[in-house]
């Protein structure tokens, strides 16, 4: 529900579209947690210019994708 700053800096408005999980690796497991590393791709829509600028055919909207790596812990 939040935009990552690194993606938000790419354009005037960045909209999250979807993501694809490519790889999940278990780093460790103990009696409390399962520690994971997740690699995937996030797909975004990048809008350059405001909505009014787009209405005047002076802006642009394009789709883009970026790889990501996340580390998370799950309760066992």
Coordinates of N, CA and C in Angstrom, one line a residue:
X1 N 0.8 -1.2 0.0 CA 0.0 0.0 0.0 C 0.9 1.3 0.0
X2 N 2.2 1.1 0.2 CA 3.1 2.3 0.2 C 4.0 2.2 -1.1
X3 N 4.3 3.4 -1.6 CA 5.2 3.5 -2.7 C 6.6 3.5 -2.2
X4 N 7.5 2.7 -2.7 CA 8.9 2.8 -2.3 C 9.5 4.1 -2.9
X5 N 10.3 4.8 -2.1 CA 10.9 6.0 -2.5 C 11.7 5.9 -3.8
X6 N 12.5 4.8 -3.9 CA 13.3 4.6 -5.1 C 12.5 4.5 -6.4
X7 N 11.3 3.9 -6.3 CA 10.4 3.8 -7.4 C 9.6 5.1 -7.6
X8 N 9.3 5.8 -6.5 CA 8.5 7.0 -6.6 C 9.3 8.2 -7.3
X9 N 10.6 8.1 -7.1 CA 11.5 9.1 -7.7 C 11.7 9.0 -9.2
X10 N 11.2 7.9 -9.8 CA 11.4 7.7 -11.2 C 10.5 8.6 -12.1
X11 N 9.4 9.1 -11.6 CA 8.4 9.8 -12.4 C 7.6 10.7 -11.5
X12 N 6.7 11.5 -12.1 CA 5.9 12.4 -11.4 C 4.9 11.6 -10.5
X13 N 4.3 10.6 -11.1 CA 3.4 9.7 -10.4 C 3.8 8.2 -10.7
X14 N 4.0 7.4 -9.7 CA 4.4 6.0 -9.9 C 3.2 5.2 -9.3
X15 N 2.7 4.3 -10.1 CA 1.6 3.4 -9.7 C 2.0 2.0 -9.7
X16 N 1.9 1.3 -8.6 CA 2.2 -0.1 -8.5 C 1.1 -0.9 -9.3
X17 N 1.6 -1.8 -10.2 CA 0.7 -2.6 -11.0 C 0.6 -4.0 -10.4
X18 N 1.7 -4.7 -10.3 CA 1.7 -6.1 -9.8 C 3.2 -6.5 -9.5
X19 N 3.3 -7.7 -9.0 CA 4.7 -8.2 -8.8 C 4.7 -9.7 -9.1
X20 N 5.9 -10.2 -9.4 CA 6.0 -11.6 -9.6 C 7.2 -12.1 -8.8
X21 N 6.9 -13.1 -8.0 CA 7.9 -13.8 -7.1 C 8.6 -14.8 -8.0
X22 N 10.0 -14.7 -8.1 CA 10.7 -15.6 -8.9 C 11.4 -16.7 -8.1
X23 N 11.9 -16.3 -6.9 CA 12.7 -17.3 -6.1 C 12.5 -17.0 -4.7
X24 N 12.3 -18.0 -3.9 CA 12.2 -17.9 -2.4 C 13.2 -18.9 -1.8
X25 N 14.1 -18.3 -1.0 CA 15.2 -19.1 -0.4 C 15.1 -19.1 1.1
X26 N 15.1 -20.2 1.7 CA 15.1 -20.3 3.2 C 16.5 -20.1 3.7
X27 N 16.7 -19.0 4.5 CA 18.0 -18.7 5.1 C 18.2 -19.5 6.4
X28 N 17.2 -19.5 7.2 CA 17.3 -20.3 8.5 C 15.9 -20.6 9.0
X29 N 15.8 -21.6 9.8 CA 14.6 -22.0 10.5 C 15.0 -22.3 12.0
X30 N 14.2 -21.8 12.9 CA 14.4 -22.1 14.3 C 13.0 -22.4 14.9
X31 N 12.9 -22.5 16.2 CA 11.6 -22.8 16.8 C 10.7 -21.6 16.8
X32 N 11.1 -20.4 16.5 CA 10.2 -19.3 16.4 C 10.0 -18.8 15.0
X33 N 11.0 -18.7 14.2 CA 10.9 -18.0 12.9 C 11.5 -18.8 11.7
X34 N 11.0 -18.5 10.5 CA 11.5 -19.0 9.3 C 12.0 -17.7 8.6
X35 N 13.3 -17.6 8.3 CA 13.9 -16.5 7.7 C 14.1 -16.7 6.2
X36 N 13.5 -15.8 5.4 CA 13.4 -16.0 3.9 C 14.1 -14.8 3.2
X37 N 14.6 -15.1 2.0 CA 15.0 -14.1 1.0 C 14.1 -14.4 -0.2
X38 N 13.5 -13.3 -0.7 CA 12.6 -13.4 -1.8 C 13.1 -12.5 -2.9
X39 N 13.2 -13.1 -4.1 CA 13.6 -12.3 -5.3 C 12.4 -12.3 -6.3
X40 N 12.2 -11.1 -6.9 CA 11.2 -11.1 -7.9 C 11.2 -9.8 -8.7
X41 N 10.1 -9.5 -9.4 CA 10.0 -8.3 -10.2 C 8.8 -7.5 -9.9
X42 N 8.9 -6.2 -9.7 CA 7.8 -5.4 -9.5 C 7.5 -4.6 -10.8
X43 N 6.2 -4.5 -11.2 CA 5.7 -3.9 -12.4 C 5.0 -2.6 -12.0
X44 N 5.4 -1.5 -12.6 CA 4.8 -0.2 -12.3 C 4.4 0.6 -13.5
X45 N 3.6 1.6 -13.3 CA 3.2 2.5 -14.4 C 3.8 3.9 -14.0
X46 N 4.6 4.4 -14.9 CA 5.3 5.7 -14.6 C 4.6 6.8 -15.4
X47 N 4.1 7.8 -14.7 CA 3.4 9.0 -15.3 C 4.4 10.2 -15.2
X48 N 4.7 10.8 -16.4 CA 5.5 12.0 -16.4 C 4.6 13.1 -16.7
X49 N 4.5 14.1 -15.8 CA 3.7 15.2 -16.0 C 2.4 15.0 -15.2
X50 N 1.7 16.1 -14.9 CA 0.4 16.0 -14.2 C -0.7 15.5 -15.1
X51 N -1.9 15.2 -14.5 CA -3.0 14.8 -15.3 C -3.4 15.8 -16.3
X52 N -3.3 17.1 -15.9 CA -3.7 18.2 -16.9 C -2.7 18.3 -18.0
X53 N -1.4 18.1 -17.7 CA -0.4 18.1 -18.8 C -0.6 16.9 -19.7
X54 N -1.0 15.8 -19.2 CA -1.3 14.6 -20.1 C -2.5 15.0 -21.0
X55 N -3.5 15.7 -20.4 CA -4.7 16.1 -21.2 C -4.3 17.0 -22.4
X56 N -3.2 17.7 -22.3 CA -2.7 18.6 -23.3 C -1.7 17.9 -24.2
X57 N -1.6 16.6 -24.1 CA -0.6 15.8 -24.9 C 0.8 16.2 -24.7
X58 N 1.2 16.6 -23.5 CA 2.5 17.0 -23.2 C 3.2 16.1 -22.2
X59 N 2.6 15.1 -21.7 CA 3.1 14.2 -20.7 C 3.2 12.8 -21.3
X60 N 3.6 11.9 -20.5 CA 3.7 10.5 -21.0 C 3.4 9.5 -19.9
X61 N 2.9 8.3 -20.2 CA 2.7 7.2 -19.3 C 3.3 6.0 -20.0
X62 N 4.2 5.3 -19.1 CA 4.8 4.1 -19.7 C 4.8 3.0 -18.6
X63 N 4.9 1.8 -19.0 CA 5.0 0.7 -18.1 C 6.5 0.3 -17.9
X64 N 6.9 -0.1 -16.7 CA 8.3 -0.5 -16.5 C 8.3 -1.6 -15.5
X65 N 9.4 -2.3 -15.4 CA 9.6 -3.4 -14.4 C 11.0 -3.2 -13.8
X66 N 11.1 -3.7 -12.5 CA 12.3 -3.6 -11.7 C 12.5 -4.8 -10.9
X67 N 13.7 -5.4 -10.8 CA 13.9 -6.5 -9.9 C 13.9 -6.1 -8.5
X68 N 13.6 -6.9 -7.6 CA 13.7 -6.6 -6.1 C 14.1 -7.8 -5.4
X69 N 14.7 -7.6 -4.2 CA 15.1 -8.6 -3.2 C 14.6 -8.1 -1.9
X70 N 13.9 -9.0 -1.2 CA 13.3 -8.7 0.1 C 13.7 -9.8 1.1
X71 N 14.0 -9.5 2.3 CA 14.2 -10.4 3.4 C 13.1 -10.3 4.4
X72 N 12.5 -11.4 4.8 CA 11.4 -11.4 5.7 C 11.5 -12.6 6.7
X73 N 10.8 -12.4 7.8 CA 10.7 -13.5 8.8 C 9.2 -13.9 9.0
X74 N 8.9 -15.2 9.0 CA 7.6 -15.7 9.3 C 7.6 -16.4 10.6
X75 N 6.5 -16.4 11.3 CA 6.4 -17.2 12.6 C 6.3 -18.6 12.2
X76 N 7.1 -19.4 12.9 CA 7.1 -20.9 12.6 C 5.8 -21.5 13.1

